[in-house]
Coordinates of C-alpha atoms and ligand atoms in Angstrom, one line a residue:
X1 CA 112.5 -32.2 116.0
X2 CA 109.6 -29.9 115.1
X3 CA 110.2 -26.4 113.8
X4 CA 110.2 -23.7 116.5
X5 CA 106.7 -22.3 117.1
X6 CA 105.9 -19.1 115.2
X7 CA 106.2 -15.9 117.3
X8 CA 102.5 -15.3 116.7
X9 CA 101.7 -18.5 118.7
X10 CA 103.6 -17.4 121.8
X11 CA 101.8 -15.8 124.7
X12 CA 102.5 -12.1 125.3
X13 CA 103.2 -11.5 129.0
X14 CA 103.8 -8.2 130.7
X15 CA 107.5 -8.9 130.7
X16 CA 107.9 -10.6 127.3
X17 CA 106.9 -13.7 125.3
X18 CA 106.2 -17.1 126.8
X19 CA 106.0 -20.5 125.2
X20 CA 103.6 -23.3 126.5
X21 CA 104.9 -26.8 126.8
X22 CA 102.3 -29.6 126.9
X23 CA 102.5 -33.4 127.4
X24 CA 99.4 -35.6 127.6
X25 CA 98.6 -38.8 129.3
X26 CA 95.5 -40.2 127.5
X27 CA 93.4 -42.9 129.1
X28 CA 91.6 -44.9 126.4
X29 CA 89.2 -47.7 127.4
X30 CA 90.0 -50.8 125.5
X31 CA 87.3 -52.2 123.3
X32 CA 86.7 -55.7 124.6
X33 CA 83.7 -57.7 125.9
X34 CA 85.3 -58.5 129.2
X35 CA 87.4 -56.7 131.8
X36 CA 91.2 -56.8 132.0
X37 CA 91.5 -59.5 134.7
X38 CA 87.9 -60.9 135.0
X39 CA 85.1 -62.2 132.8
X40 CA 82.6 -59.5 133.8
X41 CA 81.0 -57.5 131.1
X42 CA 82.2 -54.1 130.0
X43 CA 78.8 -53.0 128.6
X44 CA 77.9 -49.4 129.2
X45 CA 74.8 -48.4 131.1
X46 CA 73.9 -51.4 133.2
X47 CA 72.3 -51.0 136.6
X48 CA 74.9 -50.2 139.3
X49 CA 77.0 -53.3 140.1
X50 CA 75.4 -55.4 137.4
X51 CA 78.8 -56.2 135.9
X52 CA 80.9 -57.1 138.9
X53 CA 82.7 -60.4 139.3
X54 CA 84.2 -61.7 142.5
X55 CA 87.6 -60.6 141.2
X56 CA 86.4 -57.1 140.6
X57 CA 84.9 -57.0 144.1
X58 CA 88.3 -58.2 145.4
X59 CA 86.9 -61.1 147.4
X60 CA 89.6 -62.8 149.4
X61 CA 91.4 -65.6 147.5
X62 CA 90.3 -64.4 144.0
X63 CA 93.0 -64.3 141.4
X64 CA 93.3 -62.1 138.3
X65 CA 93.6 -63.8 134.9
X66 CA 94.8 -61.7 132.0
X67 CA 92.3 -61.2 129.1
X68 CA 94.2 -62.0 125.9
X69 CA 92.0 -59.8 123.8
X70 CA 93.0 -56.7 125.8
X71 CA 96.6 -57.6 125.3
X72 CA 96.0 -57.9 121.5
X73 CA 94.3 -54.6 121.5
X74 CA 97.2 -52.9 123.3
X75 CA 99.6 -54.4 120.8
X76 CA 97.5 -53.3 117.8
X77 CA 97.4 -49.8 119.2
X78 CA 101.2 -49.8 119.7
X79 CA 101.6 -50.8 116.1
X80 CA 99.2 -48.1 115.0
X81 CA 101.4 -45.6 116.9
X82 CA 104.5 -46.7 115.1
X83 CA 105.8 -47.9 118.5
X84 CA 108.1 -50.5 119.8
X85 CA 106.3 -53.6 121.1
X86 CA 108.0 -55.0 124.2
X87 CA 107.9 -58.8 124.0
X88 CA 108.2 -59.0 127.7
X89 CA 106.3 -56.7 130.1
X90 CA 105.2 -56.9 133.7
X91 CA 102.3 -55.9 135.9
X92 CA 102.7 -53.9 139.1
X93 CA 100.5 -52.9 142.0
X94 CA 100.0 -49.2 142.4
X95 CA 99.0 -48.9 146.1
X96 CA 96.6 -46.2 147.0
X97 CA 93.3 -45.8 148.9
X98 CA 90.7 -46.0 146.2
X99 CA 87.1 -46.2 147.7
X100 CA 86.0 -47.2 144.2
X101 CA 88.6 -50.0 143.7
X102 CA 88.2 -52.5 146.5
X103 CA 91.6 -54.2 146.0
X104 CA 93.3 -51.2 147.5
X105 CA 95.7 -51.1 144.6
X106 CA 95.5 -50.6 140.9
X107 CA 97.1 -53.2 138.7
X108 CA 99.2 -51.2 136.2
X109 CA 102.4 -51.5 134.3
X110 CA 105.2 -49.3 135.8
X111 CA 108.7 -50.4 134.9
X112 CA 108.0 -52.5 131.8
X113 CA 105.1 -51.4 129.7
X114 CA 103.8 -53.5 126.9
X115 CA 104.5 -50.7 124.4
X116 CA 107.5 -48.5 124.2
X117 CA 108.5 -45.4 122.2
X118 CA 106.5 -44.4 119.1
X119 CA 105.4 -41.3 117.1
X120 CA 102.2 -39.7 115.9
X121 CA 102.1 -37.2 113.1
X122 CA 99.5 -34.5 113.6
X123 CA 98.1 -32.2 110.9
X124 CA 96.9 -28.8 111.9
X125 CA 94.2 -26.7 110.2
X126 CA 96.8 -24.0 109.1
X127 CA 98.6 -26.6 107.0
X128 CA 101.5 -27.3 109.4
X129 CA 102.2 -30.6 110.8
X130 CA 104.1 -31.8 113.9
X131 CA 105.4 -35.1 115.2
X132 CA 104.4 -36.0 118.8
X133 CA 106.6 -38.5 120.5
X134 CA 105.0 -41.4 122.4
X135 CA 106.9 -42.3 125.5
X136 CA 105.0 -45.5 126.3
X137 CA 101.6 -47.2 126.4
X138 CA 100.7 -49.4 129.3
X139 CA 97.7 -51.5 130.3
X140 CA 95.9 -50.8 133.6
X141 CA 92.6 -51.2 135.4
X142 CA 89.9 -48.5 135.6
X143 CA 88.3 -47.8 139.0
X144 CA 84.6 -47.7 139.8
X145 CA 82.4 -44.7 140.6
X146 CA 81.2 -43.1 143.8
X147 CA 77.6 -41.9 143.9
X148 CA 77.1 -39.1 146.4
X149 CA 73.6 -38.0 145.3
X150 CA 71.5 -41.1 145.8
X151 CA 71.0 -40.8 149.6
X152 CA 70.9 -38.0 152.1
X153 CA 73.5 -39.4 154.5
X154 CA 75.3 -42.2 152.6
X155 CA 77.5 -42.5 149.5
X156 CA 77.1 -45.5 147.3
X157 CA 79.6 -47.2 145.0
X158 CA 79.1 -48.6 141.5
X159 CA 81.8 -51.1 140.5
X160 CA 80.7 -51.7 136.9
X161 CA 83.8 -49.9 135.6
X162 CA 86.1 -51.3 138.2
X163 CA 88.6 -53.5 136.5
X164 CA 87.8 -52.5 132.9
X165 CA 91.0 -52.3 130.8
X166 CA 92.5 -48.9 130.0
X167 CA 95.4 -48.1 127.8
X168 CA 97.4 -45.2 129.2
X169 CA 99.2 -43.5 126.3
X170 CA 101.9 -41.1 127.5
X171 CA 103.2 -38.5 125.1
X172 CA 106.4 -36.6 125.2
X173 CA 106.2 -32.9 126.1
X174 CA 106.2 -32.1 122.3
X175 CA 103.2 -29.8 122.0
X176 CA 103.5 -26.0 122.1
X177 CA 100.0 -24.6 121.6
X178 CA 96.5 -25.6 122.8
X179 CA 95.5 -26.2 119.1
X180 CA 98.4 -28.7 118.7
X181 CA 97.2 -30.6 121.8
X182 CA 93.7 -30.6 120.6
X183 CA 94.8 -31.8 117.1
X184 CA 96.9 -34.5 118.8
X185 CA 94.0 -35.9 120.7
X186 CA 91.8 -35.9 117.6
X187 CA 94.4 -37.7 115.7
X188 CA 94.9 -40.2 118.4
X189 CA 91.2 -40.8 118.6
X190 CA 91.1 -41.3 114.8
X191 CA 93.8 -43.9 114.9
X192 CA 92.2 -45.8 117.8
X193 CA 88.9 -45.8 116.0
X194 CA 90.4 -47.1 112.7
X195 CA 92.1 -49.8 114.8
X196 CA 88.9 -50.6 116.6
X197 CA 90.8 -50.7 119.9
X198 CA 88.9 -47.9 121.6
X199 CA 85.6 -46.2 120.6
X200 CA 86.9 -42.8 121.5
X201 CA 83.6 -41.8 123.0
X202 CA 84.6 -38.9 125.2
X203 CA 81.1 -38.2 126.5
X204 CA 81.0 -41.7 128.1
X205 CA 84.5 -41.1 129.5
X206 CA 86.0 -43.8 127.2
X207 CA 88.8 -41.4 126.2
X208 CA 90.1 -38.8 128.7
X209 CA 93.3 -36.9 129.1
X210 CA 95.5 -35.8 132.0
X211 CA 97.0 -32.5 130.6
X212 CA 100.5 -31.5 131.7
X213 CA 101.2 -27.8 131.2
X214 CA 104.3 -25.7 131.9
X215 CA 105.5 -22.4 130.5
X216 CA 109.0 -21.1 129.6
X217 CA 110.8 -18.4 127.8
X218 CA 111.4 -19.6 124.2
X219 CA 114.7 -21.5 124.1
X220 CA 115.0 -21.9 127.9
X221 CA 114.8 -25.3 129.7
X222 CA 111.3 -26.7 130.6
X223 CA 109.5 -25.2 133.5
X224 CA 107.7 -26.9 136.4
X225 CA 104.5 -28.4 135.2
X226 CA 101.0 -28.8 136.6
X227 CA 98.9 -31.8 135.7
X228 CA 95.2 -31.2 135.0
X229 CA 93.3 -34.5 135.6
X230 CA 90.7 -36.2 133.6
X231 CA 89.7 -33.7 131.0
X232 CA 87.0 -35.3 128.9
X233 CA 86.4 -33.1 125.8
X234 CA 88.7 -31.7 123.2
X235 CA 87.2 -28.3 123.7
X236 CA 87.9 -28.4 127.4
X237 CA 91.4 -29.5 126.8
X238 CA 92.0 -26.3 124.8
X239 CA 90.3 -24.1 127.4
X240 CA 92.2 -25.8 130.3
X241 CA 95.6 -25.2 128.6
X242 CA 94.9 -21.6 127.8
X243 CA 93.7 -20.8 131.4
X244 CA 96.5 -22.8 133.1
X245 CA 99.3 -21.2 131.0
X246 CA 98.1 -17.7 131.8
X247 CA 97.8 -18.6 135.5
X248 CA 101.4 -19.8 135.5
X249 CA 102.7 -16.8 133.6
X250 CA 100.9 -14.5 136.1
X251 CA 102.7 -16.2 139.0
X252 CA 106.1 -16.2 137.3
X253 CA 105.8 -12.5 136.2
X254 CA 104.9 -11.6 139.8
X255 CA 108.2 -13.2 140.9
X256 CA 106.6 -16.4 142.2
X257 CA 107.4 -20.0 141.5
X258 CA 105.2 -22.8 140.1
X259 CA 104.5 -25.7 142.5
X260 CA 104.1 -29.0 140.9
X261 CA 100.6 -30.1 141.6
X262 CA 97.5 -31.9 140.4
X263 CA 94.7 -29.7 139.3
X264 CA 91.1 -30.0 138.1
X265 CA 89.4 -28.1 135.2
X266 CA 86.0 -26.6 136.0
X267 CA 84.3 -26.0 132.7
X268 CA 81.5 -23.9 134.3
X269 CA 84.0 -21.4 135.6
X270 CA 86.6 -21.9 132.8
X271 CA 89.4 -22.3 135.4
X272 CA 91.7 -24.9 136.9
X273 CA 92.0 -25.3 140.6
X274 CA 94.3 -27.2 142.9
X275 CA 93.3 -30.7 143.8
X276 CA 96.4 -32.0 145.6
X277 CA 100.1 -31.6 145.6
X278 CA 101.8 -33.9 143.1
X279 CA 102.6 -37.4 144.5
X280 CA 105.8 -39.1 143.4
X281 CA 106.1 -42.6 142.1
X282 CA 107.6 -43.8 145.4
X283 CA 104.4 -42.6 147.2
X284 CA 102.6 -45.5 145.5
X285 CA 104.9 -48.2 146.7
X286 CA 104.8 -49.9 143.3
X287 CA 105.9 -53.6 143.3
X288 CA 105.4 -56.4 140.9
X289 CA 102.1 -58.1 141.3
X290 CA 102.8 -61.6 142.7
X291 CA 99.5 -62.9 141.3
X292 CA 100.6 -62.3 137.7
X293 CA 103.4 -63.8 135.6
X294 CA 105.3 -61.5 133.3
X295 CA 103.5 -61.1 130.0
X296 CA 105.5 -62.7 127.2
X297 CA 104.7 -62.4 123.5
X298 CA 106.4 -64.0 120.5
X299 CA 107.5 -62.0 117.5
X300 CA 105.2 -64.2 115.4
X301 CA 102.2 -63.2 117.5
X302 CA 103.0 -59.5 117.0
X303 CA 103.5 -60.1 113.2
X304 CA 100.2 -61.8 113.0
X305 CA 98.4 -58.9 114.6
X306 CA 100.3 -56.5 112.4
X307 CA 99.1 -58.4 109.3
X308 CA 95.5 -58.0 110.4
X309 CA 95.6 -54.2 110.8
X310 CA 93.4 -52.1 108.5
X311 CA 94.8 -49.3 106.4
X312 CA 95.5 -46.5 108.8
X313 CA 94.6 -42.8 108.4
X314 CA 98.2 -41.7 107.5
X315 CA 98.5 -44.3 104.7
X316 CA 95.0 -43.5 103.4
X317 CA 95.8 -39.8 103.5
X318 CA 99.0 -40.3 101.5
X319 CA 97.2 -42.4 99.0
X320 CA 94.5 -39.8 98.4
X321 CA 97.0 -37.0 98.1
X322 CA 99.1 -38.9 95.6
X323 CA 96.2 -40.0 93.5
X324 CA 94.2 -36.8 93.3
X325 CA 96.5 -33.9 94.3
X326 CA 94.5 -33.2 97.4
X327 CA 96.0 -30.7 100.0
X328 CA 97.3 -32.4 103.1
X329 CA 94.5 -30.8 105.2
X330 CA 91.7 -31.7 102.8
X331 CA 93.0 -35.3 102.8
X332 CA 93.2 -35.3 106.6
X333 CA 89.6 -34.1 106.8
X334 CA 88.5 -37.0 104.6
X335 CA 90.3 -39.6 106.6
X336 CA 89.4 -38.2 110.1
X337 CA 86.6 -40.8 110.4
X338 CA 86.8 -44.2 108.8
X339 CA 83.1 -43.8 107.7
X340 CA 83.9 -40.6 105.9
X341 CA 86.9 -42.1 104.1
X342 CA 84.8 -45.1 103.1
X343 CA 82.1 -42.7 101.8
X344 CA 84.7 -40.8 99.7
X345 CA 86.0 -44.1 98.3
X346 CA 82.5 -45.2 97.4
X347 CA 82.0 -41.8 95.5
X348 CA 85.3 -42.5 93.7
X349 CA 84.2 -46.0 92.8
X350 CA 81.0 -44.5 91.2
X351 CA 82.8 -41.9 89.1
X352 CA 83.0 -42.4 85.3
X353 CA 86.5 -40.8 85.3
X354 CA 88.4 -40.9 88.7
X355 CA 91.5 -39.2 87.3
X356 CA 89.6 -36.3 86.0
X357 CA 87.2 -35.8 88.9
X358 CA 88.8 -37.3 92.0
X359 CA 89.7 -33.8 93.4
X360 CA 86.3 -32.4 92.4
X361 CA 84.7 -35.3 94.3
X362 CA 86.8 -34.5 97.4
X363 CA 85.6 -30.8 97.2
X364 CA 82.0 -31.9 97.0
X365 CA 82.3 -34.4 99.8
X366 CA 84.1 -31.9 102.1
X367 CA 82.3 -28.6 101.3
X368 CA 78.8 -29.5 100.2
X369 CA 78.1 -32.8 101.9
X370 CA 80.1 -32.5 105.2
X371 CA 79.0 -28.8 105.3
X372 CA 75.4 -29.7 105.0
X373 CA 75.6 -32.6 107.4
X374 CA 77.3 -30.3 110.0
X375 CA 74.6 -27.7 109.6
X376 CA 72.0 -30.4 110.3
X377 CA 73.9 -31.9 113.1
X378 CA 74.0 -35.3 111.4
X379 CA 76.8 -37.7 110.7
X380 CA 77.7 -39.4 107.5
X381 CA 75.8 -42.6 108.3
X382 CA 72.6 -40.6 108.1
X383 CA 73.4 -38.8 104.9
X384 CA 70.3 -38.5 102.7
X385 CA 72.6 -38.2 99.6
X386 CA 74.2 -41.6 98.8
X387 CA 77.7 -42.0 97.5
X388 CA 76.2 -43.1 94.1
X389 CA 74.1 -40.0 93.9
X390 CA 77.0 -37.7 94.7
X391 CA 79.2 -39.5 92.2
X392 CA 76.5 -38.9 89.5
X393 CA 76.4 -35.2 90.4
X394 CA 80.2 -34.9 90.1
X395 CA 80.1 -36.9 86.8
X396 CA 77.5 -34.4 85.4
X397 CA 79.8 -31.4 86.3
X398 CA 83.0 -33.2 85.1
X399 CA 81.5 -34.0 81.7
X400 CA 80.2 -30.4 81.3
X401 CA 76.5 -31.3 81.4
X402 CA 75.7 -28.9 84.3
X403 CA 77.6 -26.0 85.8
X404 CA 78.9 -26.1 89.4
X405 CA 76.2 -23.5 90.2
X406 CA 73.4 -25.7 88.9
X407 CA 74.9 -28.7 90.6
X408 CA 74.3 -27.0 93.9
X409 CA 70.6 -26.7 93.1
X410 CA 70.6 -30.3 92.0
X411 CA 72.3 -31.3 95.2
X412 CA 69.6 -29.5 97.2
X413 CA 66.9 -31.4 95.3
X414 CA 68.6 -34.8 95.8
X415 CA 69.1 -33.9 99.5
X416 CA 65.4 -33.1 100.1
X417 CA 63.6 -35.2 97.6
X418 CA 66.0 -37.9 96.5
X419 CA 66.0 -39.3 93.0
X420 CA 68.5 -40.1 90.2
X421 CA 70.6 -37.0 89.5
X422 CA 70.9 -37.7 85.8
X423 CA 67.2 -38.2 85.3
X424 CA 66.4 -35.1 87.3
X425 CA 68.7 -33.0 85.1
X426 CA 66.7 -34.3 82.1
X427 CA 63.2 -33.9 83.5
X428 CA 63.9 -30.5 85.1
X429 CA 65.7 -29.1 82.1
X430 CA 68.8 -28.3 84.0
X431 CA 71.3 -29.1 81.3
X432 CA 74.0 -26.5 80.6
X433 CA 73.6 -25.1 77.1
X434 CA 76.8 -26.0 75.3
X435 CA 75.4 -25.4 71.8
X436 CA 77.2 -22.2 70.7
X437 CA 74.5 -21.4 68.2
X438 CA 71.9 -21.2 71.0
X439 CA 74.1 -19.1 73.2
X440 CA 74.8 -16.8 70.3
X441 CA 71.1 -16.2 69.8
X442 CA 70.7 -15.0 73.4
X443 CA 73.8 -12.8 73.1
X444 CA 72.6 -11.2 69.9
X445 CA 69.2 -10.5 71.4
X446 CA 70.7 -8.7 74.4
X447 CA 73.1 -6.7 72.3
X448 CA 70.3 -5.6 70.0
X449 CA 68.1 -4.6 72.9
X450 CA 70.8 -2.4 74.6
X451 CA 72.4 -0.1 72.0
X452 CA 73.3 2.5 74.7
X453 CA 75.2 0.0 76.8
X454 CA 77.0 -1.3 73.8
X455 CA 78.2 2.2 73.1
X456 CA 79.5 2.6 76.6
X457 CA 81.2 -0.8 77.0
X458 CA 84.0 0.2 74.6
X459 CA 85.3 2.8 77.1
X460 CA 84.3 0.9 80.2
X461 CA 85.3 -2.7 79.7
X462 CA 84.2 -3.5 83.3
X463 CA 80.6 -3.2 81.9
X464 CA 81.2 -6.6 80.3
X465 CA 80.1 -8.1 83.6
X466 CA 76.6 -6.6 83.1
X467 CA 76.2 -8.3 79.7
X468 CA 77.4 -11.6 81.1
X469 CA 74.9 -11.3 84.0
X470 CA 72.1 -10.6 81.5
X471 CA 72.9 -13.6 79.4
X472 CA 73.1 -15.8 82.4
X473 CA 69.8 -14.5 83.7
X474 CA 67.9 -15.0 80.5
X475 CA 69.2 -18.6 80.2
X476 CA 68.5 -19.5 83.8
X477 CA 72.2 -19.9 84.7
X478 CA 72.5 -22.8 82.3
X479 CA 75.1 -21.5 79.9
X480 CA 78.8 -21.9 80.3
X481 CA 80.0 -18.5 81.7
X482 CA 83.4 -18.8 80.0
X483 CA 81.7 -19.4 76.6
X484 CA 79.5 -16.4 77.2
X485 CA 82.5 -14.2 78.1
X486 CA 84.4 -15.2 75.0
X487 CA 81.4 -14.7 72.7
X488 CA 80.6 -11.3 74.1
X489 CA 84.1 -10.1 73.8
X490 CA 84.3 -10.9 70.2
X491 CA 80.9 -9.6 69.3
X492 CA 81.5 -6.3 71.2
X493 CA 85.0 -6.0 69.8
X494 CA 86.8 -5.6 73.1
Ligands
ADP501 P1 104.8 -38.7 136.0 O1 105.1 -40.1 135.8 O2 105.3 -38.1 137.3 O3 103.4 -38.3 135.7 P2 106.2 -38.3 133.5 O4 107.6 -38.0 133.3 O5 105.7 -39.7 133.1 O6 105.7 -37.9 134.9 O7 105.4 -37.3 132.6 C1 104.0 -37.3 132.5 C2 103.6 -36.4 131.4 O8 104.0 -35.1 131.6 C3 104.1 -36.8 130.1 O9 103.1 -36.7 129.1 C4 105.1 -35.7 129.8 O10 105.2 -35.4 128.4 C5 104.6 -34.5 130.5 N1 105.7 -33.6 130.9 C6 106.8 -33.9 131.5 N2 107.5 -32.7 131.8 C7 106.7 -31.7 131.3 C8 106.9 -30.3 131.3 N3 107.9 -29.7 131.9 N4 105.9 -29.5 130.8 C9 104.8 -30.1 130.3 N5 104.6 -31.4 130.3 C10 105.5 -32.2 130.8
MG502 MG1 102.2 -40.2 134.8

């Protein structure tokens, strides 16, 4: 059970506070070369109908054959979601008129999905975390695409996607704010990418969510929900929830009732609108697909897949936190992408003293490097500063050769011109002056030149800052500010 949501996260209605309840059905395209029941390619971007086998086109007499790799990917995903793997599952026909799925039914898993209950832990930017229950994960076929803009009087159909394997991952209604739902989808995407079971590319539609939203008074039973279909960006998921919750609150506060229905989010108008009234399971006339035997797995097969899994984000996060005292949120930023985590690990590997500087290195990766990459709209694979270079900069700070402030200038030089940071510090004379004698000379000079200020500082200790500033300025920022402070205090007798 998650802690109750803070009152500040509730929505203030005209008649009191409301709580949002959210459950997501995420469709994730399985990473595999071939479709779920045919050998046709899943490559993105082919000419329309380039990747269509006779099975996908539903030619009479064609029979589906399960693609073992898709099953393995679903099992890996289930393991990554800490979920129960069902050693026996079945495929059903979900009957419907789909102009873009010529079979006239979708092969899906209704009663017995391949993956059962699991749980995902989700970290939020404010430092909280919640557990989101997974109800099930099942395999199903994707449909094709209708093209209405190619001809003045006809619609065309592109079946390239028809039959591609999808995993539908159904959450429990465990989320209470739009930020939680967004963080859940990000976390899910992170896990899928680590596992290599879905590329998580929302722009291509490879990950999309049906967003179920209802509202209630805190502590009351769940209200009636509406399902917003096929939302394909994390930003839109947040916007759709906020709009939909307020729409429902408006109806309820006017004394109306919510009708369960399927809605669409229109990002241009920032609103949801009704698509159809909700259909029930019995409307689909589900029945076991007679062309497919039940899917039976052995425990040994599942164990083998488990042994082959990479280290997952939660384990990595815990490891970073334990070793370098990182905050949970900083650690979750580092592990959000496998490439970023790998980069941080490469920086760690390059450090002279990991124990001393592991946390400093995390700050530099997150604040300076990620900050700069974000500003430039680049990702880590295009970073002009390598892990070795960043490790060298962190070493130089950690050992006291340069100050954090000078390190920022050095970072800028390495970013724009490249080069070996240690050699640059030498050739550009960026070394921090640690020689107390040299600092003392500067301090003495400034005291001698400003007798009036010296007289004032005894009554106004805040003026010490002025002296520190002068010393820093005349040394080009290369002296240790703490050493300057101490020296000035003793010389000025304050
Ligand atoms: P169906 O099969 O009719 O779509 P499910 O019971 O499988 O219904 O639920 C689908 C999704 O709706 C799940 O993600 C679940 O968490 C969510 N959900 C169920 N009840 C509610 C509710 N009252 N408010 C918000 N979401 C809900
Ligand atoms: Mg459903």
